[in-house]
C-alpha cells in the first residue's frame, strides 16, 4: 500500500514554509537597511549588545570607560548612537524569530518522512544553514564589518530562501502536476534558466558595487552624490546589463500571460515577475541619478532577491507540471 501525506499536514507545512520565506525576505530588507544606514556596528559585540541582552537607550547607561573598552576591540567609531544600536538590535530580533520559524518548519516537514524524505532533508538543511548563518553573523561583527564578510552573510540568506522555496514547492508537487503549460513555447524553460543565470550574475556584480560603496562610506566624503564618480567599471556593466535582463524577463512574462489562461498560476506569476523587474530597475535608476539615497539600497537588494526567488519558483513548479 502506497503511503500518502495527509492533506492537512501538507498544507500546514506549506503555510509555515511560506511564512518563513516571507520572514527571510523581510530579514534581507532589514539587513539592507542596517548596511545602508551604517548601523552594522550599532552593537559592537555578539550575541549581546553592549554587554546586555537588551541594549541601552542612553549613553548614561554605559560604563564611563566604554570608549576605551570598544576601541581596544577594534571598534573604529566608539560613539554610542541609539538609533544605530536599536536598528541592529531589531535586525537580530528578526533573525531570532526566523530561527524559531525554521524550527517549526522542520517539525512540520516530518509529516513527509514516509512519503517524500527529500522535503524533510531540505528542511533539516535549512535548519543547519540558519545555524551557520548565525555564526556568520557573529563573524561579521568580529571582523568589524569587512565587506566580503557582509556579502557572504547576504549570499547565505539567499541560499536559505532558495532551499525553502524548493522544499515548499516540492511538498505541493501533486498540486503543481495539474498545471497545463502546453501553451508555452518549447524554448521557454531554456530562456527561464538563462534568465536565472543572468539574475545571479547581476546580483554578483551588485555585491561588488556594494562593497565599493562600503569603502567609500568609510573613507570618502559624506556627500553621497559624489561617490558615483569613483565607482569601478563593473558599475557601468551592471547598469547596462539591466536592459538585457529587462528584455528577457518581459519576454518570459509576455509568454506566460499570452499563452496561458488568465487564472493560471503561471500567468499570475508572470505579471509578478514583470512588475518586480521594472521596480528593481526603477530603484537602480534612483540610486544612479539621485546620489545613492540610502532608502533605495535595501529596496534594490530586496527586489533583486525577489526576482530570482520568483524565477526559481517558476522553474521548480514547471518541472512538476503535468507529472
Short mmCIF file of C-alpha atoms in Angstrom, two decimals:
data_model
loop_
_atom_site.label_atom_id
_atom_site.label_comp_id
_atom_site.label_asym_id
_atom_site.label_seq_id
_atom_site.Cartn_x
_atom_site.Cartn_y
_atom_site.Cartn_z
CA UNK A 1 0.00 0.00 0.00
CA UNK A 2 1.40 3.41 -1.02
CA UNK A 3 1.75 5.94 1.76
CA UNK A 4 0.47 9.46 1.28
CA UNK A 5 0.87 12.63 3.28
CA UNK A 6 -2.31 13.85 4.95
CA UNK A 7 -3.63 16.94 3.10
CA UNK A 8 -3.84 18.95 6.32
CA UNK A 9 -0.24 18.10 7.22
CA UNK A 10 0.96 19.11 3.77
CA UNK A 11 -0.98 22.38 3.94
CA UNK A 12 0.39 23.17 7.39
CA UNK A 13 3.94 22.64 6.15
CA UNK A 14 3.34 24.82 3.11
CA UNK A 15 1.77 27.54 5.27
CA UNK A 16 4.64 27.72 7.78
CA UNK A 17 7.13 27.43 4.91
CA UNK A 18 5.64 30.41 3.07
CA UNK A 19 5.58 32.46 6.29
CA UNK A 20 9.25 31.59 6.85
CA UNK A 21 10.17 32.57 3.28
CA UNK A 22 8.42 35.92 3.74
CA UNK A 23 10.24 36.42 7.05
CA UNK A 24 13.62 35.71 5.45
CA UNK A 25 12.89 38.24 2.72
CA UNK A 26 11.96 40.73 5.43
CA UNK A 27 15.26 40.00 7.17
CA UNK A 28 17.11 40.62 3.91
CA UNK A 29 15.44 44.02 3.69
CA UNK A 30 16.21 44.83 7.32
CA UNK A 31 19.80 43.73 6.80
CA UNK A 32 19.99 46.04 3.80
CA UNK A 33 18.71 48.91 5.93
CA UNK A 34 21.33 48.12 8.57
CA UNK A 35 24.07 48.15 5.95
CA UNK A 36 22.86 51.29 4.15
CA UNK A 37 22.45 53.22 7.40
CA UNK A 38 25.84 52.18 8.73
CA UNK A 39 24.23 50.54 11.76
CA UNK A 40 26.09 47.24 11.41
CA UNK A 41 28.30 48.03 14.40
CA UNK A 42 25.47 49.59 16.38
CA UNK A 43 26.00 46.57 18.62
CA UNK A 44 29.76 46.08 18.90
CA UNK A 45 29.50 42.64 20.50
CA UNK A 46 27.54 39.45 19.80
CA UNK A 47 25.22 37.89 20.89
CA UNK A 48 24.81 40.62 23.50
CA UNK A 49 24.65 44.32 22.62
CA UNK A 50 26.97 46.50 24.70
CA UNK A 51 27.14 43.55 27.07
CA UNK A 52 23.35 43.48 27.57
CA UNK A 53 20.54 41.26 26.37
CA UNK A 54 18.51 44.44 25.83
CA UNK A 55 20.69 47.34 24.65
CA UNK A 56 20.79 50.73 26.37
CA UNK A 57 18.77 53.68 25.17
CA UNK A 58 21.07 56.37 26.54
CA UNK A 59 24.83 56.80 26.84
CA UNK A 60 24.47 57.27 30.61
CA UNK A 61 23.60 53.57 30.89
CA UNK A 62 27.06 52.58 29.61
CA UNK A 63 30.27 52.31 31.66
CA UNK A 64 32.23 55.55 31.90
CA UNK A 65 35.16 53.98 30.03
CA UNK A 66 33.11 52.29 27.29
CA UNK A 67 35.05 54.22 24.61
CA UNK A 68 38.28 52.58 25.70
CA UNK A 69 36.67 49.15 26.05
CA UNK A 70 35.41 49.04 22.47
CA UNK A 71 38.40 50.86 20.99
CA UNK A 72 40.56 48.01 22.28
CA UNK A 73 38.31 45.58 20.40
CA UNK A 74 38.99 47.40 17.15
CA UNK A 75 35.73 49.33 17.14
CA UNK A 76 36.54 52.34 14.92
CA UNK A 77 33.68 54.64 15.99
CA UNK A 78 33.08 54.30 19.72
CA UNK A 79 30.35 56.92 19.98
CA UNK A 80 27.04 55.50 21.18
CA UNK A 81 24.24 56.05 18.67
CA UNK A 82 20.88 54.79 19.98
CA UNK A 83 19.27 54.77 16.53
CA UNK A 84 22.01 52.60 15.04
CA UNK A 85 22.12 50.39 18.11
CA UNK A 86 18.41 49.66 18.05
CA UNK A 87 18.36 49.25 14.27
CA UNK A 88 20.95 46.50 14.56
CA UNK A 89 19.16 45.05 17.60
CA UNK A 90 15.87 44.79 15.67
CA UNK A 91 17.81 43.04 12.91
CA UNK A 92 18.99 40.48 15.43
CA UNK A 93 15.49 40.01 16.87
CA UNK A 94 14.13 39.31 13.39
CA UNK A 95 16.93 36.79 12.93
CA UNK A 96 15.97 35.02 16.16
CA UNK A 97 12.31 34.96 15.08
CA UNK A 98 13.30 33.31 11.83
CA UNK A 99 15.24 30.71 13.79
CA UNK A 100 12.02 29.80 15.61
CA UNK A 101 10.11 29.66 12.32
CA UNK A 102 12.79 27.37 10.87
CA UNK A 103 12.36 25.00 13.82
CA UNK A 104 8.60 24.98 13.21
CA UNK A 105 9.19 24.32 9.50
CA UNK A 106 11.47 21.40 10.30
CA UNK A 107 8.88 19.98 12.69
CA UNK A 108 6.11 20.22 10.09
CA UNK A 109 8.34 18.60 7.47
CA UNK A 110 8.41 15.38 9.50
CA UNK A 111 4.96 14.64 8.06
CA UNK A 112 6.72 13.88 4.75
CA UNK A 113 9.24 11.45 6.20
CA UNK A 114 7.40 8.38 4.90
CA UNK A 115 6.24 9.83 1.59
CA UNK A 116 9.00 12.19 0.43
CA UNK A 117 12.05 12.33 2.69
CA UNK A 118 13.67 14.92 0.44
CA UNK A 119 11.30 17.54 1.90
CA UNK A 120 12.42 16.68 5.42
CA UNK A 121 16.08 16.63 4.43
CA UNK A 122 15.68 20.04 2.79
CA UNK A 123 14.10 21.43 5.96
CA UNK A 124 16.94 19.97 8.02
CA UNK A 125 19.49 21.52 5.66
CA UNK A 126 17.79 24.90 6.10
CA UNK A 127 17.89 24.45 9.88
CA UNK A 128 21.65 23.77 9.77
CA UNK A 129 22.19 26.62 7.30
CA UNK A 130 20.44 29.06 9.64
CA UNK A 131 22.72 27.93 12.47
CA UNK A 132 25.72 28.59 10.23
CA UNK A 133 24.20 31.94 9.30
CA UNK A 134 24.03 32.85 12.98
CA UNK A 135 27.73 32.04 13.37
CA UNK A 136 28.47 34.02 10.21
CA UNK A 137 26.64 36.99 11.72
CA UNK A 138 28.93 36.89 14.74
CA UNK A 139 31.92 36.67 12.40
CA UNK A 140 30.71 39.77 10.57
CA UNK A 141 30.70 41.71 13.85
CA UNK A 142 34.08 40.27 14.87
CA UNK A 143 35.57 41.33 11.52
CA UNK A 144 34.45 44.93 12.13
CA UNK A 145 32.12 44.75 9.11
CA UNK A 146 34.54 43.57 6.44
CA UNK A 147 32.66 43.95 3.13
CA UNK A 148 33.47 40.42 1.99
CA UNK A 149 32.00 39.01 5.22
CA UNK A 150 28.84 41.08 4.83
CA UNK A 151 28.44 39.83 1.26
CA UNK A 152 28.91 36.21 2.39
CA UNK A 153 26.25 36.77 5.04
CA UNK A 154 23.83 38.10 2.42
CA UNK A 155 24.53 35.25 -0.03
CA UNK A 156 23.85 32.71 2.70
CA UNK A 157 20.41 34.25 3.27
CA UNK A 158 19.88 34.00 -0.48
CA UNK A 159 20.68 30.26 -0.42
CA UNK A 160 18.34 29.69 2.54
CA UNK A 161 15.45 31.27 0.63
CA UNK A 162 16.09 29.02 -2.38
CA UNK A 163 16.14 25.89 -0.23
CA UNK A 164 12.87 26.90 1.41
CA UNK A 165 11.21 27.63 -1.94
CA UNK A 166 12.30 24.24 -3.24
CA UNK A 167 11.07 22.43 -0.11
CA UNK A 168 7.65 24.11 -0.13
CA UNK A 169 7.17 23.66 -3.88
CA UNK A 170 8.19 20.02 -3.75
CA UNK A 171 5.79 19.40 -0.88
CA UNK A 172 2.94 20.57 -3.14
CA UNK A 173 4.05 18.85 -6.33
CA UNK A 174 0.80 16.88 -6.64
CA UNK A 175 -0.99 20.22 -7.00
CA UNK A 176 1.52 21.54 -9.49
CA UNK A 177 1.05 18.37 -11.52
CA UNK A 178 -2.30 19.78 -12.63
CA UNK A 179 -0.64 22.80 -14.24
CA UNK A 180 -1.10 22.83 -18.00
CA UNK A 181 1.89 24.58 -19.55
CA UNK A 182 1.46 23.11 -23.03
CA UNK A 183 0.75 26.59 -24.40
CA UNK A 184 4.27 27.80 -23.62
CA UNK A 185 6.89 27.66 -26.40
CA UNK A 186 9.40 24.77 -26.23
CA UNK A 187 12.30 27.13 -25.54
CA UNK A 188 10.56 28.74 -22.54
CA UNK A 189 12.34 26.61 -19.92
CA UNK A 190 15.72 27.25 -21.52
CA UNK A 191 15.15 31.00 -21.55
CA UNK A 192 13.98 30.84 -17.92
CA UNK A 193 17.23 29.11 -16.91
CA UNK A 194 19.23 31.71 -18.81
CA UNK A 195 17.28 34.45 -17.02
CA UNK A 196 18.10 32.87 -13.65
CA UNK A 197 21.79 32.79 -14.52
CA UNK A 198 21.64 36.41 -15.63
CA UNK A 199 19.98 37.43 -12.37
CA UNK A 200 22.67 35.67 -10.33
CA UNK A 201 25.37 37.40 -12.38
CA UNK A 202 23.66 40.76 -11.89
CA UNK A 203 23.41 40.20 -8.13
CA UNK A 204 27.09 39.22 -8.01
CA UNK A 205 28.04 42.45 -9.78
CA UNK A 206 25.77 44.36 -7.43
CA UNK A 207 27.58 42.95 -4.39
CA UNK A 208 30.89 44.17 -5.84
CA UNK A 209 29.44 47.65 -6.26
CA UNK A 210 28.02 47.47 -2.76
CA UNK A 211 31.47 46.68 -1.37
CA UNK A 212 32.86 49.73 -3.19
CA UNK A 213 30.12 51.85 -1.63
CA UNK A 214 31.03 50.50 1.82
CA UNK A 215 34.65 51.50 1.32
CA UNK A 216 33.64 54.99 0.18
CA UNK A 217 31.23 55.33 3.10
CA UNK A 218 34.08 54.63 5.48
CA UNK A 219 36.77 56.76 3.81
CA UNK A 220 35.22 59.27 1.43
CA UNK A 221 33.27 62.48 1.88
CA UNK A 222 29.80 62.34 3.36
CA UNK A 223 28.24 63.76 0.19
CA UNK A 224 26.86 60.56 -1.32
CA UNK A 225 26.20 62.25 -4.67
CA UNK A 226 29.98 62.44 -5.23
CA UNK A 227 30.56 58.70 -4.76
CA UNK A 228 29.31 57.83 -8.24
CA UNK A 229 32.40 59.44 -9.76
CA UNK A 230 34.58 56.81 -8.08
CA UNK A 231 32.57 53.73 -8.99
CA UNK A 232 34.50 50.84 -10.62
CA UNK A 233 33.94 49.84 -14.23
CA UNK A 234 31.67 46.99 -13.14
CA UNK A 235 29.05 49.58 -12.14
CA UNK A 236 28.57 50.59 -15.78
CA UNK A 237 28.43 46.95 -16.87
CA UNK A 238 25.84 46.30 -14.16
CA UNK A 239 23.78 49.28 -15.27
CA UNK A 240 23.83 48.36 -18.97
CA UNK A 241 23.17 44.68 -18.32
CA UNK A 242 19.88 45.60 -16.65
CA UNK A 243 18.44 46.41 -20.09
CA UNK A 244 19.15 42.85 -21.26
CA UNK A 245 17.62 41.42 -18.09
CA UNK A 246 14.54 43.57 -18.59
CA UNK A 247 14.06 42.32 -22.14
CA UNK A 248 14.48 38.64 -21.29
CA UNK A 249 12.14 38.74 -18.29
CA UNK A 250 9.49 40.73 -20.14
CA UNK A 251 9.59 38.07 -22.87
CA UNK A 252 9.03 35.37 -20.24
CA UNK A 253 6.19 37.32 -18.66
CA UNK A 254 4.60 38.01 -22.05
CA UNK A 255 4.64 34.33 -22.99
CA UNK A 256 3.12 33.31 -19.66
CA UNK A 257 0.35 35.90 -19.83
CA UNK A 258 -0.46 35.44 -23.53
CA UNK A 259 -0.08 31.66 -23.79
CA UNK A 260 -1.88 30.55 -20.62
CA UNK A 261 -5.35 31.12 -19.14
CA UNK A 262 -5.71 34.33 -17.13
CA UNK A 263 -6.40 32.36 -13.93
CA UNK A 264 -3.30 30.20 -14.36
CA UNK A 265 -0.79 30.36 -11.52
CA UNK A 266 1.95 30.79 -14.10
CA UNK A 267 0.17 33.73 -15.76
CA UNK A 268 -0.22 35.49 -12.42
CA UNK A 269 3.42 34.95 -11.54
CA UNK A 270 4.36 36.21 -14.99
CA UNK A 271 2.84 39.57 -14.12
CA UNK A 272 4.56 39.49 -10.72
CA UNK A 273 7.92 38.84 -12.38
CA UNK A 274 7.48 41.72 -14.82
CA UNK A 275 6.50 44.08 -12.00
CA UNK A 276 9.49 43.08 -9.87
CA UNK A 277 11.99 43.60 -12.69
CA UNK A 278 10.57 47.03 -13.57
CA UNK A 279 10.58 48.04 -9.89
CA UNK A 280 14.18 46.83 -9.40
CA UNK A 281 15.37 48.82 -12.40
CA UNK A 282 13.48 51.88 -11.14
CA UNK A 283 15.25 51.52 -7.77
CA UNK A 284 18.57 51.20 -9.58
CA UNK A 285 17.90 54.34 -11.61
CA UNK A 286 17.05 56.14 -8.37
CA UNK A 287 20.40 55.08 -6.91
CA UNK A 288 22.22 56.20 -10.04
CA UNK A 289 20.52 59.52 -10.62
CA UNK A 290 19.71 60.75 -7.14
CA UNK A 291 23.00 60.39 -5.31
CA UNK A 292 22.61 56.88 -3.86
CA UNK A 293 19.79 57.59 -1.38
CA UNK A 294 20.14 55.13 1.48
CA UNK A 295 16.47 54.08 1.36
CA UNK A 296 16.79 52.84 -2.23
CA UNK A 297 19.69 50.48 -1.46
CA UNK A 298 17.85 47.88 0.67
CA UNK A 299 14.85 48.11 -1.66
CA UNK A 300 17.03 47.40 -4.70
CA UNK A 301 18.60 44.42 -2.94
CA UNK A 302 15.25 43.03 -1.82
CA UNK A 303 13.75 43.31 -5.31
CA UNK A 304 16.75 41.53 -6.86
CA UNK A 305 16.30 38.64 -4.43
CA UNK A 306 12.56 38.52 -5.08
CA UNK A 307 13.21 38.35 -8.84
CA UNK A 308 15.43 35.30 -8.51
CA UNK A 309 13.06 33.71 -6.00
CA UNK A 310 10.17 34.12 -8.45
CA UNK A 311 12.23 32.70 -11.32
CA UNK A 312 13.35 29.78 -9.18
CA UNK A 313 9.79 29.03 -8.12
CA UNK A 314 8.62 29.09 -11.75
CA UNK A 315 11.43 26.73 -12.69
CA UNK A 316 10.72 24.20 -9.92
CA UNK A 317 6.94 24.35 -10.33
CA UNK A 318 7.36 23.94 -14.08
CA UNK A 319 9.38 20.78 -13.55
CA UNK A 320 6.44 19.25 -11.66
CA UNK A 321 3.78 20.40 -14.14
CA UNK A 322 1.98 17.53 -15.79
CA UNK A 323 3.70 14.91 -13.64
#
